[in-house]
Every structure is written in C-alpha cells, then in structure tokens.
Amino acid sequence: MLKELRVRNFAIIEELSLGFGPGLTVLTGETGAGKSIVVGALGLVLGERGYTEMIKTGSTEAVVEAFFDTPGHPFLSERGIASDEGIVVRRHVSAAGRTRAYINDTMVTVQALQELGKTLVDIHGQHAHQSLLSPEVQLRLLDVLGGLEEERERVSGAYAEVSALEKRLEELRLGARERAQKTDLLSFQAGEIEAAGLAPGEEEELLRERNILGNLARLGELAEEAYALLYSAEGAATEDLSGAFGKLEEIAGIDGEAREARDVLGQALPLVEEAALALRGLREKYDADPARLGMLEERLELIRGLKRKYGDTVEAVLAHGEQARRELEELEVAEERAEGLEKDLEEKRSALAEAVRRLTAGRKKAARRLAEQVAKRLPQLALEKAAFRVSLSEAPVSAQGADQAAFLFCANPGEVLKPLEKVVSGGELSRVMLAVKGALRGADDVPVLVFDEVDAGIGGAAARNVAENLRDLSRGRQVLCITHLPQIASLADAHFVIEKADRADRTTVSVREVSGAVREEEIARMLSGAVTETSLGHAREIIRRRS
C-alpha cells in the first residue's frame, strides 16, 4: 500500500505531502488545480522519463519520494536491498538534465525503478505503468484466472529439460571435421606416449647411469687400484691379514687373552674378501660398451621431447597419455550416447508438446471467461456499444508455453478490435481497465491502482456504476482516483481537495483532506459549481446513500 507521497519543486508544486490509507481515496479540485500533476509526480518516482521542464521555475532540482508499506519485496531481496520496514523510492531531476533514482537509499538504475514500479502501482488514464498493457502480464493473468499455475510450471520444467538435452547433444556432436581433427590429435598423442614405453622414475635412473658412463676411465682406474690393494697385488691386504691371523692363532694357543683379537680379525677377513669380490664386479662393469652412453643420450632426449609437449615430468607425460586415451574413448562412444540422448529428447519433446497443448487449451477457456466477464461490465461504465476480446495467437515454444495474449477493444460497432495500448481515449482506456481489473479480482496482484480520467464524458447512472465499481475494486486493494464526479467522491474512504493559488506572483498548489461539513461543501461544489443550500442538500443525500 502507498502510505505517503512527498513532492518538492515539481511543476507548480513547491512542497506537498500526502498520506494515504486503504480503500478508495479520491482527489478532487477545480480544473487546472494540479490533480493530474500529482499523478505525474507518482509516475516519475515509479520510473517514467524525467524532463527538466518538470522542475518548478526558479528551482534547481525536483524531488519526488514515495513510501510503500510493502516489506520483504522479492524484487529487492534478489538484489540484496533490505526492505523489512517497507520501500522508499526517490527520484531526483536536476536542471542540468541528470536524474538519480534510489530504492531504500540505494542508488539504482531507472530501469530497475521501472521494474519495481510495475509490481507496486498501475496508473490508468495515461499509458504509464499499466501492467495490463504488457502481453506477458496478460498471459500470466489468464493462467491465474484459469487456475493454470501448475500447468505453466509443468511447461516450464519440460522446456528446461528439453533445452538441457539439446545443449548436451550439441556438445556431443561436434562438427565432422572438428571431431576428426581432435581424434587424430589424441590418437597421435596417446600413440607417441605409449610407444615411448616410459616408466615412473626412469629418467632419474638414466641420469644416474649416464653420470657413471661419463666417468668410466677414472672409475675403472680407481676400481683396479682398490682391487689390487685388497686382493691381487703382492702384499695385498687380504694376504697380510691372513698372515696376521695365523700369527694371532698361534698366540691364542699359548695366551688365551689373544683370542679376542684373533676372533675380530677372523670376522674382518671374510668382509675384506667380499669387498674385493665386489670391486672385481665393479671393475668388469666399468669395462662396459661405450656405445651404451649414446643409447642413454638418445633415450634421455626422447624423454625431454615428450616433456616439452606433455608435461614437466615423466609422470605428467604418462598422465597426459592416459587422459588422451580417455578422451578418445569418449569420442568413440559419443555417437552411441547421442543416439540415446536423441531418443530421450524425443520423449521429452513429446511431453513438452502435450503440456503446451493442455496449457493452451486452459488459456483459451480463461480467455473466453475473461472476455464474457468484461463484456458484462462495459455497459455499466458507459461503454454500451464497446466490444472486448482476448486474442491468443501462436508463438514460439518457450518456458511460458506457445501462446501470445492480446487484450483487444473497440468502442463502437463496425470498428476494428485493437490492442488496448492502441486505444486513444484516456477515459475509455481507464474504464476498460476498470472492467478488466474487476473481472480479474484476485488474479491481478498489483496492490495500488490509480485512475485518472476514468470519469471523462460520463454522468448520471453510468457515473454511479463507475463509482460502485471503483469502490468494489478498493475492497481488495488500494485505489486512488482523480475525479470530477460527485458520485465517485461520495463513495470514497478518504477525500483530498487540491487547490491552486497565486501568491506574490507565484502559483502554488496545496492539498487538504476533508471530512464532515467541509467534504459536503466540496461535493456540493462538484454537483453544481457553487455551494448552495440545494447543492448542499443534494451532497448530504448522496453521501448518506453511501453503503
């Protein structure tokens, strides 16, 4: 609900503050008093285009602010803007031509303000903020009116499944050339790595062996000298140790204390002989074929080449080869998967088509029902010869179905039915909207309705019917109406009078809420143009008849 509207330096309004309540609120006043300016200010704060001409003469900036008692709005929750205590929207228009928009003191784009505004207020009479003029909204309202929300959700879910499968198929089915190129590349990579016969840790072992082979001469010389000292040369260590052991053996036979030394030396002799044998093996190893070094260099160069292509280590190269083999397998089975997905896709498409068919059938019933209800209301609103129809045309299948809705209207027999947004007369459009809103009560969830020009060109019984329709509509939401009709004003829950005055060469606008005798006088003025005993009596009578 709109709780408050503040206007500063807008058009001829210097400063204005209006507080609103639930039900039906009317704004009345003399022609040119500024009633429609108030609607214009509300339109500006809801995202309509701002012009420097809107700024009051002599001012540098126009500011309009509105407070809506609408906490926890999903539009703001999705954008991280807190709205626990309601929504304050504010619009600035500067003399330099710049505009700024705020929602709860957070600067936003005008587009965001427009999107929020469409969920809060419908203004009828001008074409701004009339959500019912949107084909998307018209379609959604038909779904609500026909109880088709579940069918619509079913279509949306089926459409999402079909879209996902189509995308997956497109990914699986690469172009023939691209797929062949990728297969060739992966086959080459996997084959090259596999042919190399790499093993984890191989490079380190080859580097160690290459280091040895690069020092064969020195290693052979050292091994030969060490072997001679231990075993083969005259006076070698094994020969001297054997002699020493024999001496200790003889000593131990005489002196038992020598046994420990004999035993230690006896244990050392086999170790020294074992070391000599190991040296002999090394000596033979260092006599290996020098061509082995060339083979090692070739192997290491192969590994370096593979590492440059596929990874920093042998393990990384092997992992790349394994990945290439897996991708090859996926490409090989892609066609099989595609065939399975195609079958699944056909089933999903059939389910989507059936869901769309049921939704369209339900919408056609809802369209006929809405047209009948609106047609019944139009004669009561001084549109006796008017025609209204809801058109459903085929549209590309989407998450919303396969229909495009259009509310069509013509005011006189023989005229062509046209979409509502092409209706020229503001008064006619307002009354059609009033009929549609009444027929859609409970389906349309915009909480605030503003009617300007709804009473244009009508009077008598039609005026009373319009008034009663407005009052009935206000029982489920907040309705603001600018009117010249006393029949409408007499049914209002709140009544504001807007007045224009010239003070010190400046035109100002003021507003006051009226009740009791003052309200009777305003309705009397609306009845006859002047406050007389007769018009006052008539005013009291129509107020008394308010039920």
Coordinates of C-alpha atoms in Angstrom, one line a residue:
M1 CA 0.0 0.0 0.0
L2 CA 1.1 3.5 -0.8
K3 CA 1.4 5.3 2.6
E4 CA 3.0 8.6 1.7
L5 CA 3.9 10.8 -1.3
R6 CA 6.2 13.8 -1.0
V7 CA 6.7 16.2 -3.8
R8 CA 9.2 19.2 -3.9
N9 CA 9.7 21.7 -6.7
F10 CA 7.8 19.6 -9.3
A11 CA 5.8 21.5 -12.0
I12 CA 3.8 24.2 -10.0
I13 CA 4.1 22.2 -6.7
E14 CA 6.6 23.8 -4.3
E15 CA 6.1 21.4 -1.4
L16 CA 3.4 18.7 -1.0
S17 CA 3.0 15.8 1.4
L18 CA 0.1 13.3 1.1
G19 CA -0.6 10.4 3.4
F20 CA -2.8 7.6 2.1
G21 CA -4.8 4.8 3.7
P22 CA -6.5 1.7 2.5
G23 CA -9.6 1.5 0.4
L24 CA -10.8 4.2 -2.1
T25 CA -9.1 7.6 -2.0
V26 CA -10.3 10.5 -4.2
L27 CA -8.5 13.7 -5.2
T28 CA -10.8 16.5 -6.3
G29 CA -10.5 20.1 -7.2
E30 CA -11.1 22.7 -9.8
T31 CA -10.0 22.0 -13.4
G32 CA -6.3 23.0 -13.6
A33 CA -5.8 22.8 -9.8
G34 CA -2.9 20.3 -10.2
K35 CA -4.6 17.0 -9.6
S36 CA -3.0 15.3 -12.7
I37 CA 0.3 16.8 -11.6
V38 CA 0.2 14.6 -8.5
V39 CA -0.3 11.6 -10.8
G40 CA 2.6 12.8 -12.9
A41 CA 4.8 13.0 -9.8
L42 CA 3.9 9.5 -8.8
G43 CA 4.7 8.3 -12.3
L44 CA 8.1 10.0 -12.1
V45 CA 9.0 8.3 -8.9
L46 CA 8.0 5.0 -10.4
G47 CA 10.4 5.3 -13.3
E48 CA 8.8 7.5 -16.0
R49 CA 11.1 9.6 -18.0
G50 CA 12.2 12.9 -16.3
Y51 CA 12.5 16.2 -18.1
T52 CA 14.0 19.5 -16.9
E53 CA 10.6 21.1 -17.7
M54 CA 9.2 19.3 -14.7
I55 CA 11.3 21.4 -12.4
K56 CA 9.4 24.3 -10.8
T57 CA 10.5 27.7 -12.2
G58 CA 13.4 29.1 -10.2
S59 CA 14.4 25.8 -8.7
T60 CA 17.5 23.6 -9.5
E61 CA 16.0 20.2 -8.7
A62 CA 12.7 18.4 -8.5
V63 CA 12.4 15.6 -5.9
V64 CA 9.6 13.0 -5.5
E65 CA 9.6 10.4 -2.8
A66 CA 7.0 7.6 -2.1
F67 CA 6.8 5.2 0.8
F68 CA 5.1 1.8 0.3
D69 CA 4.2 -0.4 3.2
T70 CA 5.3 -3.5 1.4
P71 CA 8.0 -5.3 3.4
G72 CA 10.1 -8.2 2.1
H73 CA 9.5 -7.5 -1.6
P74 CA 11.2 -10.3 -3.6
F75 CA 12.4 -7.8 -6.3
L76 CA 14.6 -6.2 -3.6
S77 CA 15.6 -9.4 -1.9
E78 CA 17.0 -10.7 -5.2
R79 CA 19.2 -7.5 -5.4
G80 CA 20.3 -7.5 -1.7
I81 CA 18.3 -4.4 -0.8
A82 CA 16.8 -4.6 2.7
S83 CA 13.0 -3.9 2.8
D84 CA 11.9 -5.2 6.2
E85 CA 10.3 -1.9 7.0
G86 CA 8.8 -1.2 3.6
I87 CA 10.0 0.5 0.4
V88 CA 11.0 4.1 0.0
V89 CA 11.6 5.1 -3.7
R90 CA 13.0 8.5 -4.5
R91 CA 13.7 10.3 -7.8
H92 CA 15.7 13.5 -8.4
V93 CA 15.6 15.5 -11.7
S94 CA 18.2 18.3 -11.9
A95 CA 18.2 21.4 -14.0
A96 CA 21.4 20.1 -15.7
G97 CA 19.3 17.2 -17.1
R98 CA 20.6 14.5 -14.9
T99 CA 18.3 12.1 -13.0
R100 CA 19.0 9.9 -10.0
A101 CA 16.9 7.1 -8.6
Y102 CA 17.0 5.4 -5.2
I103 CA 15.3 2.5 -3.5
N104 CA 15.7 2.5 0.3
D105 CA 18.7 4.9 -0.1
T106 CA 20.4 2.5 -2.6
M107 CA 21.1 4.2 -5.9
V108 CA 19.6 2.2 -8.8
T109 CA 19.0 2.5 -12.5
V110 CA 15.8 4.0 -13.8
Q111 CA 15.1 0.6 -15.4
A112 CA 15.3 -1.1 -12.0
L113 CA 12.9 1.5 -10.7
Q114 CA 10.5 0.8 -13.6
E115 CA 10.6 -2.9 -12.9
L116 CA 9.8 -2.4 -9.3
G117 CA 7.1 0.2 -10.0
K118 CA 5.2 -2.2 -12.3
T119 CA 4.7 -4.5 -9.3
L120 CA 3.5 -1.7 -7.0
V121 CA 1.3 0.6 -8.9
D122 CA -0.9 0.7 -12.0
I123 CA -1.7 4.1 -13.3
H124 CA -4.7 4.3 -15.7
G125 CA -5.5 7.3 -17.8
Q126 CA -2.0 7.9 -19.1
H127 CA -0.2 4.9 -20.6
A128 CA 2.5 4.7 -18.0
H129 CA 2.8 1.8 -15.5
Q130 CA -0.2 0.0 -16.8
S131 CA 0.9 -3.6 -16.3
L132 CA -2.2 -4.9 -18.1
L133 CA -0.9 -3.5 -21.4
S134 CA 2.0 -6.0 -21.3
P135 CA 1.4 -9.2 -23.3
E136 CA 3.5 -11.1 -20.7
V137 CA 1.3 -9.9 -17.9
Q138 CA -1.9 -10.6 -19.8
L139 CA -0.7 -14.2 -20.3
R140 CA 0.1 -14.6 -16.7
L141 CA -3.2 -13.2 -15.6
L142 CA -5.0 -15.7 -17.8
D143 CA -3.1 -18.5 -16.1
V144 CA -4.1 -17.2 -12.7
L145 CA -7.7 -16.7 -13.7
G146 CA -7.9 -20.2 -15.2
G147 CA -6.0 -21.9 -12.3
L148 CA -3.3 -22.9 -14.7
E149 CA -0.2 -22.2 -12.5
E150 CA 0.6 -25.9 -12.2
E151 CA 0.3 -26.4 -15.9
R152 CA 2.5 -23.4 -16.5
E153 CA 5.1 -24.9 -14.1
R154 CA 4.9 -28.2 -15.9
V155 CA 5.6 -26.5 -19.2
S156 CA 8.5 -24.5 -17.7
G157 CA 10.0 -27.7 -16.3
A158 CA 9.6 -29.7 -19.5
Y159 CA 11.0 -26.8 -21.6
A160 CA 14.1 -26.7 -19.3
E161 CA 14.7 -30.5 -19.7
V162 CA 14.4 -30.2 -23.5
S163 CA 16.8 -27.3 -23.6
A164 CA 19.3 -29.1 -21.5
L165 CA 19.2 -32.2 -23.7
E166 CA 19.5 -30.2 -26.8
K167 CA 22.6 -28.4 -25.4
R168 CA 24.1 -31.8 -24.4
L169 CA 23.5 -33.2 -27.9
E170 CA 25.1 -30.2 -29.5
E171 CA 28.2 -30.7 -27.2
L172 CA 28.4 -34.4 -28.0
R173 CA 28.0 -33.9 -31.8
L174 CA 31.0 -31.9 -32.8
G175 CA 31.3 -31.0 -36.4
A176 CA 32.6 -33.8 -38.5
R177 CA 35.9 -32.0 -39.3
E178 CA 36.5 -30.8 -35.8
R179 CA 35.8 -34.3 -34.3
A180 CA 38.1 -35.9 -36.9
Q181 CA 40.9 -33.5 -36.2
K182 CA 40.5 -34.0 -32.4
T183 CA 40.5 -37.8 -32.9
D184 CA 43.7 -37.7 -35.0
L185 CA 45.4 -35.4 -32.5
L186 CA 44.5 -37.6 -29.5
S187 CA 45.4 -40.8 -31.3
F188 CA 48.9 -39.4 -32.2
Q189 CA 49.5 -38.1 -28.7
A190 CA 48.4 -41.4 -27.0
G191 CA 50.3 -43.5 -29.5
E192 CA 53.5 -41.4 -29.2
I193 CA 53.5 -41.7 -25.4
E194 CA 52.6 -45.3 -25.4
A195 CA 55.3 -46.2 -28.0
A196 CA 57.9 -44.5 -25.8
G197 CA 57.3 -47.1 -23.1
L198 CA 58.1 -44.7 -20.2
A199 CA 58.2 -45.9 -16.6
P200 CA 57.9 -43.8 -13.5
G201 CA 61.4 -42.9 -12.1
E202 CA 63.1 -43.9 -15.4
E203 CA 64.6 -40.5 -16.1
E204 CA 66.3 -40.3 -12.7
E205 CA 67.8 -43.8 -13.2
L206 CA 69.0 -42.9 -16.7
L207 CA 70.7 -39.7 -15.5
R208 CA 72.5 -41.7 -12.8
E209 CA 73.7 -44.3 -15.3
R210 CA 74.8 -41.5 -17.7
N211 CA 76.8 -39.9 -15.0
I212 CA 78.6 -43.2 -14.4
L213 CA 79.3 -43.8 -18.0
G214 CA 80.7 -40.4 -18.4
N215 CA 83.4 -41.2 -15.8
L216 CA 84.2 -44.7 -16.9
A217 CA 88.0 -44.2 -17.2
R218 CA 88.5 -42.8 -13.8
L219 CA 86.1 -45.2 -12.2
G220 CA 87.9 -48.2 -13.8
E221 CA 91.3 -46.9 -12.7
L222 CA 90.1 -46.4 -9.1
A223 CA 88.4 -49.8 -9.0
E224 CA 91.5 -51.5 -10.4
E225 CA 93.8 -49.9 -7.8
A226 CA 91.4 -50.7 -5.0
Y227 CA 91.1 -54.3 -6.1
A228 CA 94.9 -54.7 -6.3
L229 CA 95.4 -53.3 -2.8
L230 CA 92.8 -55.5 -1.4
Y231 CA 93.5 -58.8 -3.3
S232 CA 95.6 -59.1 -6.4
A233 CA 98.8 -57.2 -5.8
E234 CA 101.8 -58.6 -4.0
G235 CA 101.4 -57.8 -0.3
A236 CA 97.7 -57.2 -0.8
A237 CA 95.5 -56.5 2.3
T238 CA 93.9 -60.0 2.2
E239 CA 97.4 -61.6 2.1
D240 CA 98.7 -59.5 5.0
L241 CA 95.6 -60.0 7.1
S242 CA 95.7 -63.8 6.5
G243 CA 99.3 -63.8 7.8
A244 CA 98.4 -61.7 10.8
F245 CA 95.5 -64.1 11.6
G246 CA 97.9 -67.1 11.5
K247 CA 100.2 -65.3 14.0
L248 CA 97.2 -64.5 16.3
E249 CA 96.0 -68.1 16.1
E250 CA 99.4 -69.3 17.3
I251 CA 99.5 -66.7 20.1
A252 CA 96.0 -67.6 21.3
G253 CA 97.1 -71.2 21.6
I254 CA 99.5 -70.1 24.2
D255 CA 97.9 -67.0 25.7
G256 CA 94.1 -67.0 25.9
E257 CA 93.9 -63.2 26.1
A258 CA 94.8 -63.1 22.4
R259 CA 91.6 -64.9 21.4
E260 CA 89.5 -61.7 21.2
A261 CA 91.9 -60.1 18.8
R262 CA 92.0 -63.3 16.7
D263 CA 88.3 -63.5 16.6
V264 CA 87.8 -59.9 15.5
L265 CA 90.4 -60.3 12.7
G266 CA 88.7 -63.6 11.8
Q267 CA 85.5 -61.7 11.3
A268 CA 87.1 -59.0 9.3
L269 CA 88.8 -61.3 6.8
P270 CA 85.6 -62.5 5.1
L271 CA 84.4 -58.9 4.8
V272 CA 87.5 -57.7 3.2
E273 CA 87.4 -60.7 0.7
E274 CA 83.8 -59.8 0.0
A275 CA 84.7 -56.2 -0.7
A276 CA 87.4 -57.4 -3.1
L277 CA 84.9 -59.5 -4.9
A278 CA 82.6 -56.5 -5.2
L279 CA 85.4 -54.4 -6.6
R280 CA 86.1 -57.1 -9.2
G281 CA 82.4 -56.8 -10.3
L282 CA 82.7 -53.0 -10.5
R283 CA 85.9 -53.3 -12.4
E284 CA 84.1 -55.5 -15.0
K285 CA 81.2 -53.1 -15.1
Y286 CA 83.4 -50.2 -15.9
D287 CA 84.6 -52.1 -18.8
A288 CA 81.1 -51.8 -20.4
D289 CA 80.5 -51.0 -24.0
P290 CA 81.0 -47.2 -24.6
A291 CA 78.1 -47.3 -27.1
R292 CA 75.8 -47.6 -24.1
L293 CA 76.4 -43.9 -23.4
G294 CA 75.0 -43.0 -26.8
M295 CA 71.9 -45.1 -26.2
L296 CA 71.3 -43.3 -22.9
E297 CA 71.6 -39.9 -24.5
E298 CA 69.1 -40.9 -27.2
R299 CA 66.6 -42.1 -24.5
L300 CA 67.0 -39.0 -22.4
E301 CA 66.5 -36.8 -25.5
L302 CA 63.3 -38.7 -26.3
I303 CA 62.1 -38.1 -22.7
R304 CA 63.0 -34.4 -22.9
G305 CA 61.0 -34.1 -26.2
L306 CA 57.9 -35.7 -24.6
K307 CA 58.2 -33.5 -21.6
R308 CA 58.3 -30.3 -23.8
K309 CA 55.0 -31.4 -25.3
Y310 CA 53.1 -33.0 -22.5
G311 CA 54.4 -32.2 -19.0
D312 CA 57.2 -31.3 -16.7
T313 CA 57.9 -34.9 -15.5
V314 CA 57.7 -38.4 -16.8
E315 CA 54.7 -38.9 -14.5
A316 CA 53.0 -35.9 -16.1
V317 CA 53.6 -37.2 -19.6
L318 CA 52.1 -40.6 -18.6
A319 CA 49.1 -38.8 -17.1
H320 CA 48.6 -36.9 -20.4
G321 CA 48.7 -40.1 -22.3
E322 CA 46.1 -41.6 -20.0
Q323 CA 43.8 -38.5 -20.4
A324 CA 44.2 -38.7 -24.2
R325 CA 43.1 -42.3 -24.2
R326 CA 40.1 -41.5 -22.1
E327 CA 39.0 -38.7 -24.4
L328 CA 39.5 -41.0 -27.4
E329 CA 37.1 -43.5 -25.7
E330 CA 34.6 -40.7 -25.1
L331 CA 34.7 -39.6 -28.7
E332 CA 34.3 -43.2 -29.8
V333 CA 31.2 -43.7 -27.7
A334 CA 29.9 -40.1 -28.4
E335 CA 27.7 -41.3 -31.3
E336 CA 26.2 -44.1 -29.1
R337 CA 25.5 -41.5 -26.4
A338 CA 24.0 -39.1 -28.9
E339 CA 21.6 -41.8 -30.1
G340 CA 20.5 -42.5 -26.6
L341 CA 20.0 -38.8 -25.9
E342 CA 18.1 -38.3 -29.1
K343 CA 15.6 -41.0 -28.1
D344 CA 15.3 -39.3 -24.6
L345 CA 14.9 -35.9 -26.3
E346 CA 12.1 -37.1 -28.5
E347 CA 10.3 -38.3 -25.4
K348 CA 10.9 -35.0 -23.6
R349 CA 9.7 -33.1 -26.6
S350 CA 6.5 -35.1 -26.8
A351 CA 5.9 -34.4 -23.0
L352 CA 6.6 -30.7 -23.6
A353 CA 4.2 -30.6 -26.6
E354 CA 1.4 -32.3 -24.5
A355 CA 2.0 -29.9 -21.6
V356 CA 1.9 -26.9 -24.0
R357 CA -1.3 -28.2 -25.6
R358 CA -3.1 -28.5 -22.2
L359 CA -1.9 -25.1 -21.2
T360 CA -3.1 -23.5 -24.4
A361 CA -6.5 -25.2 -24.0
G362 CA -6.8 -23.9 -20.5
R363 CA -5.8 -20.4 -21.6
K364 CA -8.5 -20.4 -24.3
K365 CA -11.1 -21.2 -21.7
A366 CA -9.8 -18.5 -19.4
A367 CA -9.7 -16.0 -22.3
R368 CA -13.4 -16.7 -23.1
R369 CA -14.3 -16.4 -19.4
L370 CA -12.5 -13.1 -19.0
A371 CA -14.0 -11.7 -22.2
E372 CA -17.5 -12.6 -21.1
Q373 CA -17.0 -11.0 -17.6
V374 CA -15.5 -7.8 -19.0
A375 CA -18.3 -7.6 -21.7
K376 CA -20.9 -7.7 -18.9
R377 CA -19.2 -4.8 -17.1
L378 CA -18.6 -2.4 -20.0
P379 CA -22.3 -1.3 -20.4
Q380 CA -22.3 -0.3 -16.8
L381 CA -19.3 2.0 -17.5
A382 CA -20.9 4.0 -20.3
L383 CA -19.4 1.7 -22.9
E384 CA -22.6 0.1 -24.1
K385 CA -21.5 -0.5 -27.7
A386 CA -18.0 -1.4 -26.9
A387 CA -16.5 -4.9 -27.6
F388 CA -13.7 -6.7 -25.8
R389 CA -12.0 -9.9 -26.7
V390 CA -8.9 -11.8 -25.6
S391 CA -6.8 -13.0 -28.5
L392 CA -4.5 -15.9 -28.2
S393 CA -2.0 -16.4 -31.1
E394 CA 0.6 -19.0 -31.6
A395 CA 4.1 -18.1 -30.5
P396 CA 7.4 -20.0 -30.5
V397 CA 7.6 -22.5 -27.7
S398 CA 9.2 -21.1 -24.5
A399 CA 9.2 -21.7 -20.8
Q400 CA 5.8 -19.8 -20.8
G401 CA 4.2 -22.0 -23.4
A402 CA 3.4 -21.3 -27.0
D403 CA 0.9 -18.5 -26.8
Q404 CA 0.9 -14.7 -27.1
A405 CA -2.0 -12.9 -25.5
A406 CA -3.6 -9.6 -26.5
F407 CA -6.5 -7.7 -24.9
L408 CA -8.5 -6.3 -27.8
F409 CA -11.0 -3.4 -27.7
C410 CA -13.2 -1.2 -29.9
A411 CA -15.5 1.5 -28.6
N412 CA -18.1 1.4 -31.4
P413 CA -19.7 -1.2 -33.7
G414 CA -18.0 -1.6 -37.1
E415 CA -14.6 -0.6 -35.7
V416 CA -11.7 -3.0 -35.8
L417 CA -10.7 -4.5 -32.5
K418 CA -7.3 -3.2 -31.5
P419 CA -4.9 -3.9 -28.7
L420 CA -5.6 -1.9 -25.5
E421 CA -2.3 0.0 -25.8
K422 CA -3.5 1.5 -29.1
V423 CA -6.8 2.9 -27.6
V424 CA -6.6 6.7 -27.9
S425 CA -9.1 7.9 -25.4
G426 CA -7.7 8.0 -21.8
G427 CA -11.2 7.9 -20.4
E428 CA -12.2 4.9 -22.4
L429 CA -9.0 3.1 -21.5
S430 CA -9.4 3.8 -17.8
R431 CA -12.9 2.4 -17.9
V432 CA -11.9 -0.7 -19.8
M433 CA -9.1 -1.2 -17.3
L434 CA -11.6 -0.8 -14.5
A435 CA -13.8 -3.5 -16.1
V436 CA -10.8 -5.8 -16.6
K437 CA -9.5 -5.2 -13.1
G438 CA -12.9 -6.1 -11.7
A439 CA -13.1 -9.3 -13.7
L440 CA -9.5 -10.2 -12.6
R441 CA -10.1 -9.5 -9.0
G442 CA -7.9 -12.0 -7.1
A443 CA -5.7 -12.7 -10.1
D444 CA -4.1 -9.3 -10.6
D445 CA -1.7 -8.7 -7.6
V446 CA -0.6 -5.1 -8.2
P447 CA -1.6 -3.5 -4.8
V448 CA -2.2 0.1 -5.8
L449 CA -4.4 1.3 -8.7
V450 CA -4.6 4.9 -9.8
F451 CA -7.4 6.1 -12.1
D452 CA -7.2 9.4 -13.9
E453 CA -9.8 10.5 -16.5
V454 CA -12.0 7.4 -15.6
D455 CA -15.0 9.8 -15.5
A456 CA -14.3 11.6 -18.7
G457 CA -17.5 12.0 -20.7
I458 CA -19.9 10.2 -18.4
G459 CA -22.6 11.1 -15.9
G460 CA -25.9 10.0 -14.4
A461 CA -26.4 6.3 -13.9
A462 CA -23.1 5.5 -15.6
A463 CA -21.2 7.7 -13.1
R464 CA -22.8 5.8 -10.3
N465 CA -21.8 2.5 -11.8
V466 CA -18.2 3.6 -12.2
A467 CA -18.2 4.8 -8.6
E468 CA -19.5 1.4 -7.4
N469 CA -17.0 -0.5 -9.5
L470 CA -14.2 1.6 -8.0
R471 CA -15.5 1.0 -4.5
D472 CA -15.8 -2.7 -5.1
L473 CA -12.3 -2.8 -6.5
S474 CA -10.9 -1.0 -3.5
R475 CA -12.1 -3.7 -1.1
G476 CA -9.2 -5.9 -2.2
R477 CA -6.6 -3.2 -2.7
Q478 CA -5.8 0.5 -2.5
V479 CA -7.5 2.7 -5.2
L480 CA -6.6 6.3 -5.9
C481 CA -8.9 8.2 -8.2
I482 CA -8.8 11.7 -9.6
T483 CA -12.3 12.7 -10.4
H484 CA -14.8 15.4 -11.1
L485 CA -17.8 13.2 -10.4
P486 CA -19.5 13.7 -7.0
Q487 CA -20.9 10.1 -7.3
I488 CA -17.4 8.8 -7.1
A489 CA -16.3 11.3 -4.4
S490 CA -19.3 10.4 -2.2
L491 CA -18.2 6.7 -2.0
A492 CA -14.6 7.4 -1.0
D493 CA -13.0 6.3 2.2
A494 CA -10.7 9.3 2.1
H495 CA -11.2 12.6 0.3
F496 CA -8.4 15.1 -0.6
V497 CA -9.0 18.5 -2.2
I498 CA -6.3 20.0 -4.3
E499 CA -6.3 23.8 -4.8
K500 CA -4.1 26.2 -6.8
A501 CA -3.5 29.8 -5.6
D502 CA -1.4 32.8 -6.8
R503 CA 0.7 34.4 -4.1
A504 CA 3.3 37.1 -4.7
D505 CA 3.5 36.4 -8.4
R506 CA 3.9 32.7 -7.7
T507 CA 1.5 29.9 -8.3
T508 CA 1.3 27.3 -5.6
V509 CA -0.6 24.1 -5.0
S510 CA -1.9 22.9 -1.7
V511 CA -3.8 19.8 -0.6
R512 CA -6.0 19.1 2.4
E513 CA -8.0 16.1 3.5
V514 CA -11.7 16.9 4.0
S515 CA -14.4 15.3 6.0
G516 CA -17.7 16.2 7.6
A517 CA -19.2 19.6 6.6
V518 CA -16.1 20.6 4.6
R519 CA -16.4 17.5 2.5
E520 CA -20.2 18.1 2.0
E521 CA -19.3 21.6 0.6
E522 CA -16.7 20.1 -1.8
I523 CA -19.2 17.6 -3.1
A524 CA -21.8 20.4 -3.4
R525 CA -19.4 22.4 -5.5
M526 CA -18.8 19.3 -7.7
L527 CA -22.6 19.0 -8.1
S528 CA -23.5 22.5 -9.2
G529 CA -20.3 24.5 -9.4
A530 CA -21.3 26.5 -6.3
V531 CA -22.2 25.8 -2.7
T532 CA -25.9 26.5 -2.2
E533 CA -28.5 25.1 0.2
T534 CA -29.8 23.0 -2.7
S535 CA -26.4 21.6 -3.7
L536 CA -25.5 21.0 0.0
G537 CA -28.8 19.1 0.5
H538 CA -28.0 17.0 -2.6
A539 CA -24.5 16.4 -1.4
R540 CA -25.7 15.2 2.0
E541 CA -28.2 12.9 0.3
I542 CA -25.6 11.1 -1.9
I543 CA -23.2 10.8 1.0
R544 CA -26.0 9.4 3.1
R545 CA -26.8 6.8 0.4
R546 CA -23.2 5.5 0.6
S547 CA -23.3 1.9 1.8

